[in-house]
Amino acid sequence: MSTLDIHNPADHSLIATLPADDAASVAAKTARARAAQPAWAATPLAQRKRCIEQFRAAVVRELDGLATTMTRETGKPIQMSRNELNGLLPRLDFFLAETEAALATATVFNDGGMTEQIQRIPLGLVANISAWNYPWFVGCNVIVPALLAGNCVLYKPSENASMTGLAITRLLHEAGVPPDAMVCLVGAGAVGAALLEQPVDGVFFTGSYATGKRIAQTVGDRFIKLQLELGGKDPTYVCEDAAVQNAAASLADGAMYNTGQSCCSVERIYVHEQIYEAFVAAFVQTVQGFQRGDPMAEDTYIGAITRAPQLDVLDAQVADALAKGARLLCGGARGDGPGNWYLPTVFADVDHRMELMREESFGPIIGIQKVSGDAQAVALMNDSRYGLTAGVFTPDATRAQTLLAQLNAGSVYWNCCDRVSPRLPWSGHGDSGVGLTLSTEGIQTFSRPKAWHLRQA
């Protein structure tokens, strides 16, 4: 039997050894899920909603234990694990409140005995290859609306969050979702590859650009629904009229929250030359106040890096920035101890020759670049193959709207950052992916339109 070892990234201790899937079990589970899908789709929406309501209640009831599991296997500080679970609740509420209207059949024409309608029907069988950095958010952004829309789900959590994935699945089953309608597949890359070979009707992936590209190449000739939520190199511009302390505090949090392991973490900062030195000083002071330590400690803000190979990426970006003349203000090295630790790292005087300003970091590291004005800031912010989020800090609403309208990003922020709302679509431009989750459009993405032409005889 295949197994998967789960290690704590904070100290490399073995937490658990889980039974894992293989190609044969993936195929067998797929067949059962395919067979179960018509009955689940025929289940009244009110009953499907009751299952999600019970799931929500279970998350509330078990929140502390679920947070502990997430922290142990990902290295996320315990306060942030609780924040994620608490933040999940309004997302579930949104899906519960909006699904019926989003999927309702719409009459778009009715005249002269001819009626035209658009019906929303389930995709069918959905494959969800999910991420480890926000396993509840990312997983449930797909699982919950997919189930509500009448799909069955083959859910492959990241091997770095498999215990959380099993917990999500268990709670859904206990809430009344049939076992074959919500299936968890445990394992590493080989299990994900086996899943992609199955006859599914949609593939929803969240992760790196490199893996997303391989998935697109694998399933592209099958003409099924493909959605890829990939990385970002998210920029923010701080104008000369911005409140320096407020902007520095907000952006330091946006860059370092969850130890910088967010697709929408602030990864590039451009500051007007008139306030550049003042902003840099305030930013560094804020970062140096972040507590680093045991992820289970209540006051820990900087936790462990979940994946050990990412430490090499951060080392390489630091070395490259230093070699090309950047000014290191703090950090720049791994932390002590047996786990995956990296010191919060801030560079000033960076430019776009440096990998730090071009390639995703996914860690507690940031570059701050001086700009002469709005035109240069916009040009540099758009000088990226990614386009997930971008932001501007200024008290001038008209100026902010003018700037944000020019930025190539799926989400834009004025005087805030690193924020996701269930009411707004989550999407990206360029190498940040295709498709979307959240919003009513993110509910409809798990359905397909069926056109009805009805003539009264």
CSV table of C-alpha atoms in Angstrom, one decimal:
chain,number,residue,atom,x,y,z
A,1,MET,CA,0.0,0.0,0.0
A,2,SER,CA,1.3,3.5,-0.8
A,3,THR,CA,1.8,5.9,2.0
A,4,LEU,CA,2.6,9.6,2.4
A,5,ASP,CA,4.7,11.0,5.3
A,6,ILE,CA,3.7,14.3,6.7
A,7,HIS,CA,6.4,16.4,8.4
A,8,ASN,CA,6.2,19.6,10.4
A,9,PRO,CA,8.1,22.3,8.5
A,10,ALA,CA,8.9,24.1,11.8
A,11,ASP,CA,11.2,21.2,13.0
A,12,HIS,CA,11.0,18.4,10.4
A,13,SER,CA,9.4,16.0,12.9
A,14,LEU,CA,7.2,13.3,11.5
A,15,ILE,CA,3.5,14.1,12.2
A,16,ALA,CA,1.7,11.2,10.5
A,17,THR,CA,2.0,8.6,7.8
A,18,LEU,CA,-1.2,8.5,5.7
A,19,PRO,CA,-2.5,5.9,3.4
A,20,ALA,CA,-2.0,7.2,-0.1
A,21,ASP,CA,-3.6,6.7,-3.5
A,22,ASP,CA,-2.1,5.2,-6.6
A,23,ALA,CA,-3.2,5.1,-10.2
A,24,ALA,CA,-5.5,2.2,-9.7
A,25,SER,CA,-7.3,3.7,-6.7
A,26,VAL,CA,-7.6,7.0,-8.5
A,27,ALA,CA,-9.3,5.3,-11.5
A,28,ALA,CA,-11.6,3.3,-9.2
A,29,LYS,CA,-12.7,6.4,-7.2
A,30,THR,CA,-13.2,8.3,-10.4
A,31,ALA,CA,-15.6,5.6,-11.7
A,32,ARG,CA,-17.6,5.7,-8.5
A,33,ALA,CA,-17.8,9.5,-8.5
A,34,ARG,CA,-18.9,9.4,-12.2
A,35,ALA,CA,-21.6,6.9,-11.3
A,36,ALA,CA,-22.8,9.0,-8.3
A,37,GLN,CA,-23.0,12.3,-10.1
A,38,PRO,CA,-26.5,12.0,-11.7
A,39,ALA,CA,-28.1,11.3,-8.3
A,40,TRP,CA,-26.2,14.2,-6.6
A,41,ALA,CA,-27.3,16.6,-9.4
A,42,ALA,CA,-30.9,15.4,-9.0
A,43,THR,CA,-30.8,16.1,-5.3
A,44,PRO,CA,-32.8,19.3,-4.6
A,45,LEU,CA,-30.7,22.4,-4.2
A,46,ALA,CA,-32.2,23.0,-0.8
A,47,GLN,CA,-30.9,19.7,0.4
A,48,ARG,CA,-27.4,20.4,-1.0
A,49,LYS,CA,-27.5,23.7,0.7
A,50,ARG,CA,-28.4,22.0,4.0
A,51,CYS,CA,-25.2,19.9,3.7
A,52,ILE,CA,-23.1,23.0,3.3
A,53,GLU,CA,-24.9,24.6,6.3
A,54,GLN,CA,-24.0,21.6,8.4
A,55,PHE,CA,-20.4,21.7,7.1
A,56,ARG,CA,-20.2,25.4,8.2
A,57,ALA,CA,-21.5,24.5,11.6
A,58,ALA,CA,-18.8,21.7,11.9
A,59,VAL,CA,-16.1,24.2,11.0
A,60,VAL,CA,-17.2,26.5,13.8
A,61,ARG,CA,-17.4,23.6,16.2
A,62,GLU,CA,-14.0,22.1,15.4
A,63,LEU,CA,-12.2,25.4,14.6
A,64,ASP,CA,-9.4,25.2,17.1
A,65,GLY,CA,-8.5,21.6,16.2
A,66,LEU,CA,-8.6,22.3,12.5
A,67,ALA,CA,-6.4,25.3,13.0
A,68,THR,CA,-3.9,23.2,14.9
A,69,THR,CA,-3.8,20.6,12.2
A,70,MET,CA,-3.2,23.3,9.5
A,71,THR,CA,-0.4,24.9,11.5
A,72,ARG,CA,1.4,21.6,12.2
A,73,GLU,CA,1.5,20.6,8.6
A,74,THR,CA,2.1,24.0,6.9
A,75,GLY,CA,4.0,26.0,9.5
A,76,LYS,CA,1.4,28.8,9.3
A,77,PRO,CA,1.2,30.8,12.6
A,78,ILE,CA,-1.7,29.5,14.7
A,79,GLN,CA,-3.4,33.0,14.8
A,80,MET,CA,-3.4,33.0,11.0
A,81,SER,CA,-4.8,29.5,10.8
A,82,ARG,CA,-7.7,30.6,12.9
A,83,ASN,CA,-8.0,33.7,10.8
A,84,GLU,CA,-8.3,31.6,7.7
A,85,LEU,CA,-11.0,29.4,9.2
A,86,ASN,CA,-13.0,32.4,10.5
A,87,GLY,CA,-12.6,34.0,7.1
A,88,LEU,CA,-14.0,31.0,5.4
A,89,LEU,CA,-17.4,31.4,7.1
A,90,PRO,CA,-18.5,34.5,5.2
A,91,ARG,CA,-17.4,32.8,2.0
A,92,LEU,CA,-19.7,29.9,2.8
A,93,ASP,CA,-22.5,32.3,3.7
A,94,PHE,CA,-22.0,34.0,0.3
A,95,PHE,CA,-22.2,30.7,-1.6
A,96,LEU,CA,-25.3,29.7,0.4
A,97,ALA,CA,-27.0,33.0,-0.2
A,98,GLU,CA,-26.2,33.4,-3.9
A,99,THR,CA,-26.2,30.0,-5.5
A,100,GLU,CA,-29.9,29.7,-6.2
A,101,ALA,CA,-30.1,33.0,-8.1
A,102,ALA,CA,-26.8,32.4,-9.9
A,103,LEU,CA,-27.9,29.1,-11.2
A,104,ALA,CA,-31.6,29.9,-11.8
A,105,THR,CA,-33.0,29.4,-15.3
A,106,ALA,CA,-33.4,32.8,-17.0
A,107,THR,CA,-36.0,33.6,-19.6
A,108,VAL,CA,-34.4,36.0,-22.0
A,109,PHE,CA,-37.1,36.3,-24.6
A,110,ASN,CA,-40.9,35.6,-24.7
A,111,ASP,CA,-42.9,36.9,-27.6
A,112,GLY,CA,-45.1,35.6,-30.3
A,113,GLY,CA,-45.3,32.1,-28.9
A,114,MET,CA,-41.5,31.7,-28.8
A,115,THR,CA,-39.7,31.5,-25.4
A,116,GLU,CA,-35.9,31.5,-25.0
A,117,GLN,CA,-34.3,30.3,-21.8
A,118,ILE,CA,-30.8,29.8,-20.4
A,119,GLN,CA,-30.5,26.9,-18.0
A,120,ARG,CA,-27.4,26.2,-15.9
A,121,ILE,CA,-26.5,22.6,-15.7
A,122,PRO,CA,-23.6,21.0,-13.8
A,123,LEU,CA,-20.3,20.4,-15.5
A,124,GLY,CA,-20.4,16.9,-14.2
A,125,LEU,CA,-17.3,15.5,-12.6
A,126,VAL,CA,-14.8,18.1,-11.4
A,127,ALA,CA,-11.1,17.6,-10.6
A,128,ASN,CA,-9.7,20.0,-8.0
A,129,ILE,CA,-5.9,20.0,-7.5
A,130,SER,CA,-5.5,22.4,-4.7
A,131,ALA,CA,-2.9,24.4,-2.8
A,132,TRP,CA,-1.3,24.3,0.6
A,133,ASN,CA,-0.8,27.9,1.5
A,134,TYR,CA,-4.5,28.6,2.2
A,135,PRO,CA,-6.0,25.1,2.0
A,136,TRP,CA,-9.4,25.9,3.4
A,137,PHE,CA,-9.9,29.1,1.3
A,138,VAL,CA,-8.5,27.7,-2.0
A,139,GLY,CA,-10.1,24.2,-1.6
A,140,CYS,CA,-13.5,25.5,-0.6
A,141,ASN,CA,-13.5,28.2,-3.4
A,142,VAL,CA,-13.9,25.2,-5.7
A,143,ILE,CA,-15.4,22.4,-3.7
A,144,VAL,CA,-18.4,24.3,-2.2
A,145,PRO,CA,-19.8,26.0,-5.3
A,146,ALA,CA,-19.1,22.8,-7.4
A,147,LEU,CA,-21.1,20.7,-5.0
A,148,LEU,CA,-23.9,23.2,-4.7
A,149,ALA,CA,-24.1,23.3,-8.5
A,150,GLY,CA,-24.6,19.5,-8.6
A,151,ASN,CA,-21.1,18.4,-9.5
A,152,CYS,CA,-19.2,15.5,-8.0
A,153,VAL,CA,-15.6,16.5,-6.9
A,154,LEU,CA,-12.3,14.6,-7.0
A,155,TYR,CA,-10.2,16.6,-4.6
A,156,LYS,CA,-6.5,16.3,-4.5
A,157,PRO,CA,-5.1,18.5,-1.7
A,158,SER,CA,-1.5,19.4,-1.7
A,159,GLU,CA,0.8,16.8,-0.2
A,160,ASN,CA,1.8,19.6,2.2
A,161,ALA,CA,-1.8,20.0,3.4
A,162,SER,CA,-3.2,16.5,3.1
A,163,MET,CA,-4.4,16.2,6.7
A,164,THR,CA,-6.4,19.4,6.2
A,165,GLY,CA,-7.8,18.0,3.0
A,166,LEU,CA,-8.9,14.9,4.7
A,167,ALA,CA,-10.5,17.0,7.4
A,168,ILE,CA,-12.5,19.0,4.8
A,169,THR,CA,-13.6,15.8,3.2
A,170,ARG,CA,-14.6,14.2,6.5
A,171,LEU,CA,-16.7,17.2,7.6
A,172,LEU,CA,-18.5,17.3,4.2
A,173,HIS,CA,-19.3,13.6,4.5
A,174,GLU,CA,-20.6,14.0,8.1
A,175,ALA,CA,-22.7,16.9,6.8
A,176,GLY,CA,-24.5,14.7,4.4
A,177,VAL,CA,-22.5,14.9,1.1
A,178,PRO,CA,-22.3,11.3,-0.2
A,179,PRO,CA,-18.8,9.8,0.0
A,180,ASP,CA,-18.7,9.2,-3.8
A,181,ALA,CA,-19.8,12.8,-4.5
A,182,MET,CA,-16.8,14.3,-2.6
A,183,VAL,CA,-13.7,12.2,-2.9
A,184,CYS,CA,-10.3,13.0,-1.5
A,185,LEU,CA,-7.2,11.7,-3.2
A,186,VAL,CA,-4.0,11.6,-1.1
A,187,GLY,CA,-0.5,11.7,-2.5
A,188,ALA,CA,2.2,13.7,-4.2
A,189,GLY,CA,2.7,14.6,-7.9
A,190,ALA,CA,2.1,11.1,-9.2
A,191,VAL,CA,-1.5,11.1,-7.8
A,192,GLY,CA,-2.2,14.5,-9.4
A,193,ALA,CA,-0.8,13.1,-12.7
A,194,ALA,CA,-3.1,10.1,-12.5
A,195,LEU,CA,-6.1,12.3,-11.8
A,196,LEU,CA,-5.4,14.3,-15.0
A,197,GLU,CA,-5.7,11.1,-17.0
A,198,GLN,CA,-9.2,10.4,-15.8
A,199,PRO,CA,-12.4,11.3,-17.8
A,200,VAL,CA,-13.4,14.4,-15.9
A,201,ASP,CA,-15.4,17.4,-17.1
A,202,GLY,CA,-13.3,20.1,-15.6
A,203,VAL,CA,-9.9,20.6,-14.0
A,204,PHE,CA,-9.4,23.4,-11.5
A,205,PHE,CA,-5.9,23.9,-10.3
A,206,THR,CA,-4.3,26.4,-7.9
A,207,GLY,CA,-0.5,26.5,-7.7
A,208,SER,CA,2.6,27.5,-9.6
A,209,TYR,CA,2.9,28.7,-13.2
A,210,ALA,CA,5.2,25.8,-14.1
A,211,THR,CA,2.7,23.1,-12.9
A,212,GLY,CA,-0.2,25.0,-14.4
A,213,LYS,CA,1.5,25.0,-17.8
A,214,ARG,CA,2.1,21.2,-17.6
A,215,ILE,CA,-1.6,20.7,-16.7
A,216,ALA,CA,-2.7,22.8,-19.6
A,217,GLN,CA,-0.5,20.8,-22.0
A,218,THR,CA,-1.8,17.5,-20.6
A,219,VAL,CA,-5.6,18.2,-20.9
A,220,GLY,CA,-5.6,20.9,-23.6
A,221,ASP,CA,-6.6,18.6,-26.4
A,222,ARG,CA,-9.6,17.2,-24.5
A,223,PHE,CA,-11.6,20.4,-24.7
A,224,ILE,CA,-12.8,20.3,-21.1
A,225,LYS,CA,-13.2,23.2,-18.7
A,226,LEU,CA,-9.8,24.2,-17.5
A,227,GLN,CA,-9.2,26.8,-14.8
A,228,LEU,CA,-5.7,27.8,-13.6
A,229,GLU,CA,-5.1,30.0,-10.6
A,230,LEU,CA,-1.4,30.6,-10.8
A,231,GLY,CA,1.2,32.9,-9.3
A,232,GLY,CA,1.7,36.7,-9.0
A,233,LYS,CA,4.4,39.3,-8.7
A,234,ASP,CA,2.0,41.8,-7.1
A,235,PRO,CA,3.1,45.5,-7.2
A,236,THR,CA,2.0,48.5,-5.2
A,237,TYR,CA,2.8,52.2,-5.8
A,238,VAL,CA,3.1,54.6,-2.9
A,239,CYS,CA,2.5,58.2,-4.1
A,240,GLU,CA,4.2,61.2,-2.6
A,241,ASP,CA,1.0,62.4,-1.0
A,242,ALA,CA,0.4,59.0,0.8
A,243,ALA,CA,0.4,58.8,4.6
A,244,VAL,CA,3.9,57.2,5.0
A,245,GLN,CA,3.4,55.3,8.3
A,246,ASN,CA,0.0,53.9,7.3
A,247,ALA,CA,1.2,52.8,3.9
A,248,ALA,CA,4.3,51.2,5.4
A,249,ALA,CA,2.4,49.3,8.0
A,250,SER,CA,-0.2,48.1,5.5
A,251,LEU,CA,2.3,47.0,3.0
A,252,ALA,CA,4.6,45.3,5.5
A,253,ASP,CA,1.7,43.2,6.5
A,254,GLY,CA,0.7,42.6,2.9
A,255,ALA,CA,4.2,41.4,2.1
A,256,MET,CA,4.9,39.3,5.2
A,257,TYR,CA,1.5,37.9,6.2
A,258,ASN,CA,1.6,34.1,6.1
A,259,THR,CA,5.4,34.4,5.9
A,260,GLY,CA,4.9,35.9,2.4
A,261,GLN,CA,3.4,32.6,1.1
A,262,SER,CA,0.4,34.0,-0.7
A,263,CYS,CA,-0.3,34.4,-4.4
A,264,CYS,CA,-1.4,37.9,-3.7
A,265,SER,CA,1.3,38.9,-1.3
A,266,VAL,CA,2.8,42.3,-2.0
A,267,GLU,CA,6.1,41.4,-3.8
A,268,ARG,CA,7.2,44.7,-5.4
A,269,ILE,CA,6.9,48.2,-4.0
A,270,TYR,CA,7.5,51.4,-5.9
A,271,VAL,CA,7.8,54.6,-3.9
A,272,HIS,CA,7.8,58.2,-5.1
A,273,GLU,CA,11.3,59.7,-4.7
A,274,GLN,CA,10.0,62.5,-2.5
A,275,ILE,CA,9.0,60.1,0.3
A,276,TYR,CA,11.3,57.2,-0.5
A,277,GLU,CA,13.7,57.2,2.4
A,278,ALA,CA,11.0,58.0,4.9
A,279,PHE,CA,8.9,55.1,3.6
A,280,VAL,CA,11.8,52.7,3.6
A,281,ALA,CA,12.7,53.5,7.2
A,282,ALA,CA,9.1,53.1,8.4
A,283,PHE,CA,8.7,49.8,6.5
A,284,VAL,CA,11.9,48.3,7.9
A,285,GLN,CA,10.9,49.4,11.4
A,286,THR,CA,7.5,47.6,11.0
A,287,VAL,CA,9.1,44.4,9.6
A,288,GLN,CA,11.7,44.2,12.4
A,289,GLY,CA,8.8,44.3,14.9
A,290,PHE,CA,7.3,41.1,13.5
A,291,GLN,CA,7.7,38.2,16.0
A,292,ARG,CA,9.3,35.1,14.5
A,293,GLY,CA,9.1,31.7,16.3
A,294,ASP,CA,7.1,28.6,17.0
A,295,PRO,CA,4.1,28.6,14.8
A,296,MET,CA,2.0,27.3,17.7
A,297,ALA,CA,2.8,30.3,19.8
A,298,GLU,CA,0.0,32.9,20.0
A,299,ASP,CA,2.3,35.9,19.4
A,300,THR,CA,4.2,34.4,16.3
A,301,TYR,CA,3.7,36.4,13.1
A,302,ILE,CA,6.5,34.9,10.9
A,303,GLY,CA,6.2,31.1,10.8
A,304,ALA,CA,8.1,28.4,8.9
A,305,ILE,CA,8.4,28.1,5.1
A,306,THR,CA,6.1,25.2,4.2
A,307,ARG,CA,8.3,23.7,1.4
A,308,ALA,CA,12.0,23.3,2.0
A,309,PRO,CA,12.9,23.8,-1.7
A,310,GLN,CA,11.6,27.4,-1.5
A,311,LEU,CA,14.5,28.3,0.8
A,312,ASP,CA,16.9,27.8,-2.2
A,313,VAL,CA,14.7,30.1,-4.3
A,314,LEU,CA,15.0,32.8,-1.6
A,315,ASP,CA,18.7,32.3,-1.3
A,316,ALA,CA,19.1,32.7,-5.0
A,317,GLN,CA,17.1,35.9,-5.1
A,318,VAL,CA,19.1,37.4,-2.3
A,319,ALA,CA,22.4,36.6,-3.9
A,320,ASP,CA,21.2,38.0,-7.2
A,321,ALA,CA,20.0,41.2,-5.7
A,322,LEU,CA,23.2,41.7,-3.8
A,323,ALA,CA,25.4,41.0,-6.8
A,324,LYS,CA,23.4,43.6,-8.8
A,325,GLY,CA,23.8,46.4,-6.3
A,326,ALA,CA,20.7,46.2,-4.1
A,327,ARG,CA,20.9,47.5,-0.5
A,328,LEU,CA,20.0,44.8,2.1
A,329,LEU,CA,18.3,46.4,5.1
A,330,CYS,CA,17.4,43.4,7.1
A,331,GLY,CA,17.3,39.6,6.9
A,332,GLY,CA,18.8,38.0,3.8
A,333,ALA,CA,19.5,34.6,5.3
A,334,ARG,CA,18.0,31.4,6.7
A,335,GLY,CA,17.0,31.3,10.3
A,336,ASP,CA,18.5,28.9,12.9
A,337,GLY,CA,17.0,25.6,13.7
A,338,PRO,CA,16.2,22.3,12.1
A,339,GLY,CA,13.0,23.6,10.3
A,340,ASN,CA,12.4,25.7,7.2
A,341,TRP,CA,13.1,29.2,8.5
A,342,TYR,CA,13.9,32.4,6.6
A,343,LEU,CA,14.5,35.8,8.1
A,344,PRO,CA,12.1,38.6,7.0
A,345,THR,CA,14.2,40.3,4.3
A,346,VAL,CA,13.9,43.9,2.9
A,347,PHE,CA,15.9,45.3,0.0
A,348,ALA,CA,16.0,48.9,-1.1
A,349,ASP,CA,17.5,50.4,-4.3
A,350,VAL,CA,16.3,47.5,-6.4
A,351,ASP,CA,15.6,47.4,-10.2
A,352,HIS,CA,14.1,45.1,-12.8
A,353,ARG,CA,17.4,43.5,-13.6
A,354,MET,CA,17.0,41.5,-10.4
A,355,GLU,CA,15.1,38.3,-10.1
A,356,LEU,CA,13.6,39.7,-6.9
A,357,MET,CA,11.5,42.1,-8.9
A,358,ARG,CA,10.6,39.7,-11.7
A,359,GLU,CA,10.0,36.2,-10.4
A,360,GLU,CA,7.6,35.1,-7.7
A,361,SER,CA,9.3,34.9,-4.3
A,362,PHE,CA,6.7,33.2,-2.2
A,363,GLY,CA,8.5,34.0,1.0
A,364,PRO,CA,9.2,36.9,3.5
A,365,ILE,CA,11.2,39.0,1.1
A,366,ILE,CA,10.5,42.3,-0.6
A,367,GLY,CA,12.2,44.8,-2.9
A,368,ILE,CA,11.5,48.6,-2.7
A,369,GLN,CA,12.3,50.7,-5.8
A,370,LYS,CA,12.4,54.5,-6.1
A,371,VAL,CA,10.3,56.1,-8.9
A,372,SER,CA,10.2,59.6,-10.3
A,373,GLY,CA,6.4,59.8,-10.7
A,374,ASP,CA,3.2,58.1,-11.9
A,375,ALA,CA,4.2,57.3,-15.4
A,376,GLN,CA,7.4,55.5,-14.4
A,377,ALA,CA,5.4,53.6,-11.6
A,378,VAL,CA,2.8,52.4,-14.0
A,379,ALA,CA,5.4,51.3,-16.6
A,380,LEU,CA,7.3,49.3,-14.0
A,381,MET,CA,4.2,47.8,-12.4
A,382,ASN,CA,3.1,46.5,-15.8
A,383,ASP,CA,6.6,45.2,-16.7
A,384,SER,CA,5.7,41.7,-15.6
A,385,ARG,CA,4.4,38.5,-17.1
A,386,TYR,CA,2.1,38.2,-14.1
A,387,GLY,CA,-1.1,40.1,-13.5
A,388,LEU,CA,-2.9,39.0,-10.3
A,389,THR,CA,-3.2,42.1,-8.1
A,390,ALA,CA,-1.9,45.7,-8.0
A,391,GLY,CA,-2.4,48.7,-5.7
A,392,VAL,CA,-1.9,52.4,-5.2
A,393,PHE,CA,-1.6,54.4,-2.0
A,394,THR,CA,-2.8,58.0,-2.3
A,395,PRO,CA,-5.5,60.1,-0.7
A,396,ASP,CA,-6.6,61.4,-4.1
A,397,ALA,CA,-9.5,59.2,-5.4
A,398,THR,CA,-9.3,60.5,-9.0
A,399,ARG,CA,-5.6,60.0,-9.2
A,400,ALA,CA,-6.0,56.4,-7.8
A,401,GLN,CA,-8.7,55.5,-10.3
A,402,THR,CA,-6.7,56.9,-13.2
A,403,LEU,CA,-3.7,54.8,-12.1
A,404,LEU,CA,-5.5,51.6,-11.3
A,405,ALA,CA,-7.3,51.7,-14.7
A,406,GLN,CA,-3.9,51.5,-16.4
A,407,LEU,CA,-2.7,48.4,-14.5
A,408,ASN,CA,-2.8,44.9,-15.9
A,409,ALA,CA,-4.3,43.0,-13.0
A,410,GLY,CA,-7.3,41.0,-12.1
A,411,SER,CA,-7.8,42.8,-8.8
A,412,VAL,CA,-6.8,46.4,-7.9
A,413,TYR,CA,-6.6,48.0,-4.5
A,414,TRP,CA,-6.7,51.6,-3.4
A,415,ASN,CA,-5.1,52.2,0.0
A,416,CYS,CA,-5.2,48.5,0.9
A,417,CYS,CA,-3.7,45.3,-0.3
A,418,ASP,CA,-3.7,41.5,0.0
A,419,ARG,CA,-7.5,41.4,0.3
A,420,VAL,CA,-10.0,38.9,-1.2
A,421,SER,CA,-13.8,39.3,-1.1
A,422,PRO,CA,-16.3,36.5,-1.9
A,423,ARG,CA,-18.4,39.1,-3.7
A,424,LEU,CA,-15.7,39.9,-6.3
A,425,PRO,CA,-14.2,37.6,-8.9
A,426,TRP,CA,-10.7,36.3,-8.3
A,427,SER,CA,-8.8,36.2,-11.6
A,428,GLY,CA,-5.6,37.1,-13.2
A,429,HIS,CA,-4.0,38.3,-16.4
A,430,GLY,CA,-1.1,36.7,-18.2
A,431,ASP,CA,0.8,34.0,-16.4
A,432,SER,CA,-1.4,34.5,-13.3
A,433,GLY,CA,-3.8,32.1,-15.0
A,434,VAL,CA,-7.2,31.7,-16.7
A,435,GLY,CA,-10.7,31.5,-15.3
A,436,LEU,CA,-12.0,32.7,-11.9
A,437,THR,CA,-13.4,31.8,-8.6
A,438,LEU,CA,-15.6,33.7,-6.1
A,439,SER,CA,-18.5,36.1,-6.9
A,440,THR,CA,-21.6,34.9,-8.7
A,441,GLU,CA,-19.5,34.3,-11.8
A,442,GLY,CA,-17.4,31.9,-9.7
A,443,ILE,CA,-20.5,30.0,-8.9
A,444,GLN,CA,-21.6,29.8,-12.5
A,445,THR,CA,-18.2,28.6,-13.6
A,446,PHE,CA,-19.1,25.2,-12.2
A,447,SER,CA,-22.0,25.0,-14.6
A,448,ARG,CA,-22.6,25.1,-18.4
A,449,PRO,CA,-25.3,27.0,-20.1
A,450,LYS,CA,-28.0,25.1,-22.0
A,451,ALA,CA,-30.1,27.1,-24.5
A,452,TRP,CA,-33.8,26.3,-24.7
A,453,HIS,CA,-35.9,27.4,-27.8
A,454,LEU,CA,-39.6,26.8,-26.9
A,455,ARG,CA,-42.4,27.4,-29.4
A,456,GLN,CA,-46.0,27.0,-28.3
A,457,ALA,CA,-47.7,24.7,-30.7
